[in-house]
GROMACS .gro file of N, CA, C and O in nm:
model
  316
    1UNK      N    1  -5.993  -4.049   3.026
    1UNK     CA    2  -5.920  -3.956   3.109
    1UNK      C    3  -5.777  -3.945   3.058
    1UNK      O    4  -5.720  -4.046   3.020
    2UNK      N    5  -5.717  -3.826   3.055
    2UNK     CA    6  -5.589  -3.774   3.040
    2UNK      C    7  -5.496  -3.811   3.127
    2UNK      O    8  -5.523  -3.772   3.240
    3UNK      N    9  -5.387  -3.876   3.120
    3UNK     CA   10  -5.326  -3.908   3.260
    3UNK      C   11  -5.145  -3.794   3.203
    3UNK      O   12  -5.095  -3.783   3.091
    4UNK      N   13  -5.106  -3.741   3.318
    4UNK     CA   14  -4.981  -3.692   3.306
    4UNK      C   15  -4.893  -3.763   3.386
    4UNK      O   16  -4.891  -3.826   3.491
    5UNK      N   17  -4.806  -3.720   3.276
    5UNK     CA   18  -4.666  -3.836   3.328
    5UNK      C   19  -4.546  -3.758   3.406
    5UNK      O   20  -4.452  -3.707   3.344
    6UNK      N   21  -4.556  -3.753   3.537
    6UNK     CA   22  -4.458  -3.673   3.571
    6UNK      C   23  -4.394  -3.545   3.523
    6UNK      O   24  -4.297  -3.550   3.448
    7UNK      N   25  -4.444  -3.433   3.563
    7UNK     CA   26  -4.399  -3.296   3.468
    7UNK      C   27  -4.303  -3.269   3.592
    7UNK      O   28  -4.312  -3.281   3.714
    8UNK      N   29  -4.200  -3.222   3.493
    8UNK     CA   30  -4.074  -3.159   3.579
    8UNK      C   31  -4.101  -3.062   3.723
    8UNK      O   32  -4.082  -3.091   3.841
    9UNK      N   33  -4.144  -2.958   3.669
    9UNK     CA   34  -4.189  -2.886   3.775
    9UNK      C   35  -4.301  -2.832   3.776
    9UNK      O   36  -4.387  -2.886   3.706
   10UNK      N   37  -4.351  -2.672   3.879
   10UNK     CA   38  -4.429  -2.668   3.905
   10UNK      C   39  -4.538  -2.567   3.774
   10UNK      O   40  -4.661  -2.559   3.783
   11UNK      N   41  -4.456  -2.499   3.662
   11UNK     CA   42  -4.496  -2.455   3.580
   11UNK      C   43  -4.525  -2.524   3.509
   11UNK      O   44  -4.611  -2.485   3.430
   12UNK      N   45  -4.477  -2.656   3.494
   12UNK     CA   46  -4.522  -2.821   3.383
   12UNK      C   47  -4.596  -2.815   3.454
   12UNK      O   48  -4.691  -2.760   3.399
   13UNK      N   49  -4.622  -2.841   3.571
   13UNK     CA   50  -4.736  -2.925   3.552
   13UNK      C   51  -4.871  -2.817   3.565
   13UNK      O   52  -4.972  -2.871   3.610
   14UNK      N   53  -4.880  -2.705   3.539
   14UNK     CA   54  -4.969  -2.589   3.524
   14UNK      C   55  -4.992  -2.635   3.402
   14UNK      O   56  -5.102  -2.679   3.367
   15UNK      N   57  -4.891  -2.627   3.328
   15UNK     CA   58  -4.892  -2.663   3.127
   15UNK      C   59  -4.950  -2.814   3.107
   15UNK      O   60  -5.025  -2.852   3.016
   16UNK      N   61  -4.916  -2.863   3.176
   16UNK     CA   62  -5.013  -3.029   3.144
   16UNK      C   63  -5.175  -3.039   3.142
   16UNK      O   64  -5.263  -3.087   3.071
   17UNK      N   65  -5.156  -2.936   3.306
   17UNK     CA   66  -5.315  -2.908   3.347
   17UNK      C   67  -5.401  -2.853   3.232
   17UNK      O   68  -5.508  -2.904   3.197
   18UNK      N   69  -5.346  -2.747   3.177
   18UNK     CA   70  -5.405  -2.655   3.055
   18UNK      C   71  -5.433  -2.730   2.919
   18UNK      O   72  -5.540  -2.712   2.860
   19UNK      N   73  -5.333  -2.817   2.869
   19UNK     CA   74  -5.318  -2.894   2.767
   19UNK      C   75  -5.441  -3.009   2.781
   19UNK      O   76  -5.500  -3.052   2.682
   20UNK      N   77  -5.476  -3.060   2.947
   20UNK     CA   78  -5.541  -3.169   2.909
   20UNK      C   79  -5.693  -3.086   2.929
   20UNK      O   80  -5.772  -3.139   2.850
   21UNK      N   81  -5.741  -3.010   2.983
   21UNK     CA   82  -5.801  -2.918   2.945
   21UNK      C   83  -5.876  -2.877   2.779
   21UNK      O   84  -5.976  -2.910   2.717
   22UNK      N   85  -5.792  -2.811   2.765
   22UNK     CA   86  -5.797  -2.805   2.590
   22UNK      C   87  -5.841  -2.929   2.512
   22UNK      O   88  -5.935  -2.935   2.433
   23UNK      N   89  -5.728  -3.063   2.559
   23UNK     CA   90  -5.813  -3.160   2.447
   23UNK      C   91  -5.912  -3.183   2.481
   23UNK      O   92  -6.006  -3.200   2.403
   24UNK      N   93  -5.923  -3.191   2.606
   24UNK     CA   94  -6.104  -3.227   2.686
   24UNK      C   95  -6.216  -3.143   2.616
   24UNK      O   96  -6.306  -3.211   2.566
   25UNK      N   97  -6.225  -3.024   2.606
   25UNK     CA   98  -6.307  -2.939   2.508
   25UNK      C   99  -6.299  -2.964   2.350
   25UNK      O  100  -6.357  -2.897   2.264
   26UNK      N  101  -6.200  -3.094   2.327
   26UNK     CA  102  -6.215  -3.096   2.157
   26UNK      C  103  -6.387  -3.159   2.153
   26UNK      O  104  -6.464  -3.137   2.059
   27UNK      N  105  -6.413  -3.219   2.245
   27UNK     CA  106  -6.515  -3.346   2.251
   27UNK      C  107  -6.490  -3.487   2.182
   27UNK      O  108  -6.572  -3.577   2.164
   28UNK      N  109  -6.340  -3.481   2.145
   28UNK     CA  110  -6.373  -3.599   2.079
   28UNK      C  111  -6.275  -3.751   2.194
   28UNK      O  112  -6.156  -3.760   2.226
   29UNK      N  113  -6.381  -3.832   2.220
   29UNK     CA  114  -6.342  -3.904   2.317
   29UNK      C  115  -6.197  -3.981   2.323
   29UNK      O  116  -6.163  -4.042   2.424
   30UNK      N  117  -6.106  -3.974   2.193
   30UNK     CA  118  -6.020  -4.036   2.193
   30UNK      C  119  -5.877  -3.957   2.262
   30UNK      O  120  -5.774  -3.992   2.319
   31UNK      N  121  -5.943  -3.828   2.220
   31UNK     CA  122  -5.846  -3.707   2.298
   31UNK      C  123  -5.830  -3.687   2.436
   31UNK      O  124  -5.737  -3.623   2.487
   32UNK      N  125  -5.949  -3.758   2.513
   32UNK     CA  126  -5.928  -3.717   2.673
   32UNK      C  127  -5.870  -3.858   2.693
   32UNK      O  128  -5.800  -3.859   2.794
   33UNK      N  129  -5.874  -3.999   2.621
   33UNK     CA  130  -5.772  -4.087   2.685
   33UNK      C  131  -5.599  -4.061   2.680
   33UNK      O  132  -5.548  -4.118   2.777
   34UNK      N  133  -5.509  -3.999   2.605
   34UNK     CA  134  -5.440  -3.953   2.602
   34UNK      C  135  -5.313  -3.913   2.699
   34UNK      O  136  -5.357  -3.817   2.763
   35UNK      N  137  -5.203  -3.933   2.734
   35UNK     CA  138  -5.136  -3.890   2.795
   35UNK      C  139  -5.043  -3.812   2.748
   35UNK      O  140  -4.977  -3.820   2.644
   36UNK      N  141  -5.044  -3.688   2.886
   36UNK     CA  142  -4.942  -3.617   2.847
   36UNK      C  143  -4.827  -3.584   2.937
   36UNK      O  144  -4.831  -3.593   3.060
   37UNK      N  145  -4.725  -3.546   2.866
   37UNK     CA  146  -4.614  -3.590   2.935
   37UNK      C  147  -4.543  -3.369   2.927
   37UNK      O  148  -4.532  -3.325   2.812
   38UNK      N  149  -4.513  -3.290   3.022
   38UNK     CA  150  -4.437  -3.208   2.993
   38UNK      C  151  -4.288  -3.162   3.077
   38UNK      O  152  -4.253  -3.164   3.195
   39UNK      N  153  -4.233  -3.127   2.967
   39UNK     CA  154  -4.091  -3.157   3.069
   39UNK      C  155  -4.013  -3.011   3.003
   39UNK      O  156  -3.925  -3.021   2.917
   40UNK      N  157  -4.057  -2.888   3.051
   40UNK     CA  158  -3.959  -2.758   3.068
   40UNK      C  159  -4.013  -2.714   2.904
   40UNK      O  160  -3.934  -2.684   2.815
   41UNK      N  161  -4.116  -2.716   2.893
   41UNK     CA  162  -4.204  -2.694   2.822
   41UNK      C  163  -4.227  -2.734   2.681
   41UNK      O  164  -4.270  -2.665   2.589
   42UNK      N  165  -4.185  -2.869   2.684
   42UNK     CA  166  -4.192  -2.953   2.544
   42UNK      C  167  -4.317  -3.083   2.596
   42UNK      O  168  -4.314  -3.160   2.692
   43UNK      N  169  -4.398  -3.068   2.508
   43UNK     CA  170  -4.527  -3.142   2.577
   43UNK      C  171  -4.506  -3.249   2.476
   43UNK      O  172  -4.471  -3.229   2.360
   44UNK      N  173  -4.535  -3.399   2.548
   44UNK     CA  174  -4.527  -3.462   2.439
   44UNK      C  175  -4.654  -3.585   2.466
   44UNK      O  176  -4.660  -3.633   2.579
   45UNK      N  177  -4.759  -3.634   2.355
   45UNK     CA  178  -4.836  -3.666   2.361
   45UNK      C  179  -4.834  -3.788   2.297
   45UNK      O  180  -4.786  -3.803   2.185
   46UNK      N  181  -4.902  -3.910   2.387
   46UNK     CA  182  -4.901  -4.047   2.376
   46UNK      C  183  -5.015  -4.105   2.352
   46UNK      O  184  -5.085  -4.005   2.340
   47UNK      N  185  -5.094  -4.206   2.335
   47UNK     CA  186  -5.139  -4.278   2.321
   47UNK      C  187  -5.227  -4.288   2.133
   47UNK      O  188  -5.171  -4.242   2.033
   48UNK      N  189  -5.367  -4.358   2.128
   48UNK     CA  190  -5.409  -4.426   2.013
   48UNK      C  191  -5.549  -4.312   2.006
   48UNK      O  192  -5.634  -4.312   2.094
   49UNK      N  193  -5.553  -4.217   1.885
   49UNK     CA  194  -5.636  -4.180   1.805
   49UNK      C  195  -5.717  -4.227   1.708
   49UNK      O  196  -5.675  -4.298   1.616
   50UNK      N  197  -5.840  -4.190   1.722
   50UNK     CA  198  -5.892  -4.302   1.587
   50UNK      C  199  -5.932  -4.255   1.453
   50UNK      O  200  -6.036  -4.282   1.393
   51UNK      N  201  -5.830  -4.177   1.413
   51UNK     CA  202  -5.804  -4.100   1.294
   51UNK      C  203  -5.655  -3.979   1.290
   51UNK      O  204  -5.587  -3.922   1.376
   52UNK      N  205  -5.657  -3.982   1.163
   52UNK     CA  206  -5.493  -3.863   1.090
   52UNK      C  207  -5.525  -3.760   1.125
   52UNK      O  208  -5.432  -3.684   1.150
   53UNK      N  209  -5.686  -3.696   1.146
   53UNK     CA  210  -5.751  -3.615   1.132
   53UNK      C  211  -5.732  -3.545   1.292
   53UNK      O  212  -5.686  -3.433   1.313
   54UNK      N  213  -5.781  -3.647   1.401
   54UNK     CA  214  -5.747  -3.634   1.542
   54UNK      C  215  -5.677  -3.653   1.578
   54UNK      O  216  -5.672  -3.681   1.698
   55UNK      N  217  -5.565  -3.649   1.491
   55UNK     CA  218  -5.410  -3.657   1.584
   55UNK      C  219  -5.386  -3.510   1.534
   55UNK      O  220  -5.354  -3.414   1.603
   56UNK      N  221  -5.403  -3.512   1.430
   56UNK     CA  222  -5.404  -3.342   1.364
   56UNK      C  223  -5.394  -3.205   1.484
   56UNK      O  224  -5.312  -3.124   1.528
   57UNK      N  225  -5.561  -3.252   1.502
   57UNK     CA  226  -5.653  -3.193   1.627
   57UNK      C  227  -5.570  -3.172   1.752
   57UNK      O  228  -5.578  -3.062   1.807
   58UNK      N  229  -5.473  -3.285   1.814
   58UNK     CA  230  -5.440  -3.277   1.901
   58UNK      C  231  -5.310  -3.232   1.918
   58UNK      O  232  -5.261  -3.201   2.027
   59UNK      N  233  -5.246  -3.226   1.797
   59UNK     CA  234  -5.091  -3.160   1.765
   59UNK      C  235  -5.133  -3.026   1.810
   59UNK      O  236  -5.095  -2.980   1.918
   60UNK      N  237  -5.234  -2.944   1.705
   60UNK     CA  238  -5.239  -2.781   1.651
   60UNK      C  239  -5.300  -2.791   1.849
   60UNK      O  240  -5.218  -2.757   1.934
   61UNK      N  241  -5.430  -2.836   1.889
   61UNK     CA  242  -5.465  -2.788   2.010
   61UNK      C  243  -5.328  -2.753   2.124
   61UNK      O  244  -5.344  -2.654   2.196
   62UNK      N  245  -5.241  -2.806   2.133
   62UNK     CA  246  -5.118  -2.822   2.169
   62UNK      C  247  -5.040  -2.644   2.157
   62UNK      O  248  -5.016  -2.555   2.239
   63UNK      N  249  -5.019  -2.665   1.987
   63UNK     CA  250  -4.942  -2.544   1.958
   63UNK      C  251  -5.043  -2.417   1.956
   63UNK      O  252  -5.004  -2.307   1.917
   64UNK      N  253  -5.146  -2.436   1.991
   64UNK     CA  254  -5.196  -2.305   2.041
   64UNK      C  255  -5.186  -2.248   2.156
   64UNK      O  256  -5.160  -2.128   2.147
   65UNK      N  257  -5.199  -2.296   2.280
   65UNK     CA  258  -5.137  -2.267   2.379
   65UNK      C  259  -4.995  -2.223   2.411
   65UNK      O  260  -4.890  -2.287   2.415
   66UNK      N  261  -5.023  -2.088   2.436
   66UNK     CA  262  -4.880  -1.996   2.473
   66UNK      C  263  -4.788  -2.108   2.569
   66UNK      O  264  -4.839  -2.212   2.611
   67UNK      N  265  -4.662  -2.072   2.593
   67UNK     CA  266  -4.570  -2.175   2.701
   67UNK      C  267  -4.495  -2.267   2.651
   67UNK      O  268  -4.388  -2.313   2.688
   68UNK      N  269  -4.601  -2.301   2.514
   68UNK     CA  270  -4.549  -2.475   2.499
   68UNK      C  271  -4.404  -2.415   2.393
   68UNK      O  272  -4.412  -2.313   2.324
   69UNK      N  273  -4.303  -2.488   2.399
   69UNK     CA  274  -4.155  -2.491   2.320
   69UNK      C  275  -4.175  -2.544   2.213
   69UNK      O  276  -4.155  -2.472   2.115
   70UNK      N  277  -4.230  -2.709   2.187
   70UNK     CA  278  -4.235  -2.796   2.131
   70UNK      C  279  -4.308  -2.901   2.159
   70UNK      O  280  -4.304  -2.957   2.269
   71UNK      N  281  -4.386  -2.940   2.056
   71UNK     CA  282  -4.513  -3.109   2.067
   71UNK      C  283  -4.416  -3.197   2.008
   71UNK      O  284  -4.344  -3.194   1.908
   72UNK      N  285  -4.437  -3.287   2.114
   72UNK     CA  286  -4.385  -3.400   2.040
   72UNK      C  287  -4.473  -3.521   1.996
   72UNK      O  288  -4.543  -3.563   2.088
   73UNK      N  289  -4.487  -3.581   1.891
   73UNK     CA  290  -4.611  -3.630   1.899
   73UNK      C  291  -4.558  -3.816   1.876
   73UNK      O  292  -4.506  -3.868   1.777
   74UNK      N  293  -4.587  -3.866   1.977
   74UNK     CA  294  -4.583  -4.030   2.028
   74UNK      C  295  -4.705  -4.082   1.982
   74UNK      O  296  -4.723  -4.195   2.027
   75UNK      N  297  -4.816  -4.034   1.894
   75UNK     CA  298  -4.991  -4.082   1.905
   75UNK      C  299  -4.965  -4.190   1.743
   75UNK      O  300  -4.909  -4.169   1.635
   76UNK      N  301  -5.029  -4.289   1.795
   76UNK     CA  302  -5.094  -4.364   1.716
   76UNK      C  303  -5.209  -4.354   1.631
   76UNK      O  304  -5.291  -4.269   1.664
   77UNK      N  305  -5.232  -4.414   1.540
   77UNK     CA  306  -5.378  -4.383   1.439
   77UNK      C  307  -5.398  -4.520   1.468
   77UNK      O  308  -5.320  -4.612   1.446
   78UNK      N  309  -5.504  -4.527   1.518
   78UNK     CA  310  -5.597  -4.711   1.479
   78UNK      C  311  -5.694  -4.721   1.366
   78UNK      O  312  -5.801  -4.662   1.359
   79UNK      N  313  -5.647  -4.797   1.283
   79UNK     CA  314  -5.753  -4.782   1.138
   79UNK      C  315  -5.779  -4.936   1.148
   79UNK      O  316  -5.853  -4.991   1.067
   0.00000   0.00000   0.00000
């Protein structure tokens, strides 16, 4: 599960909703543990991926969604 970290307001947290959404449809299970954090529309994404490849995944899924300013990316690779 995706957990969000306090989004500023009420349009964050519309944009969190959408974002965790999106990675949820990547299917890949490391993407829905994930937290995301958005704050006035800079989303920034935390936790441990288990590949370069799915952090990749979860940057671009990010910058496709209209709204977002800026990804910030906090994600780990576990090799």
């Amino acid at each position: 599960m995706i957990a969000i970290a306090s989004p500023a307001g009420k349009s964050d947290c519309l944009l969190a909703d959408r974002v965790v959404l999106q990675l949820a449809e990547t299917n890949r299970p490391s993407l829905k543990r994930l937290s995301v954090d958005v704050r006035e529309g800079e989303v920034t994404l935390r936790g441990c991926v288990g590949s370069f490849y799915e952090r990749q995944i979860a940057i671009q899924t990010c910058r496709e969604l209209s709204g977002i300013v800026r990804v910030i990316d906090a994600l780990e690779v576990a090799e």
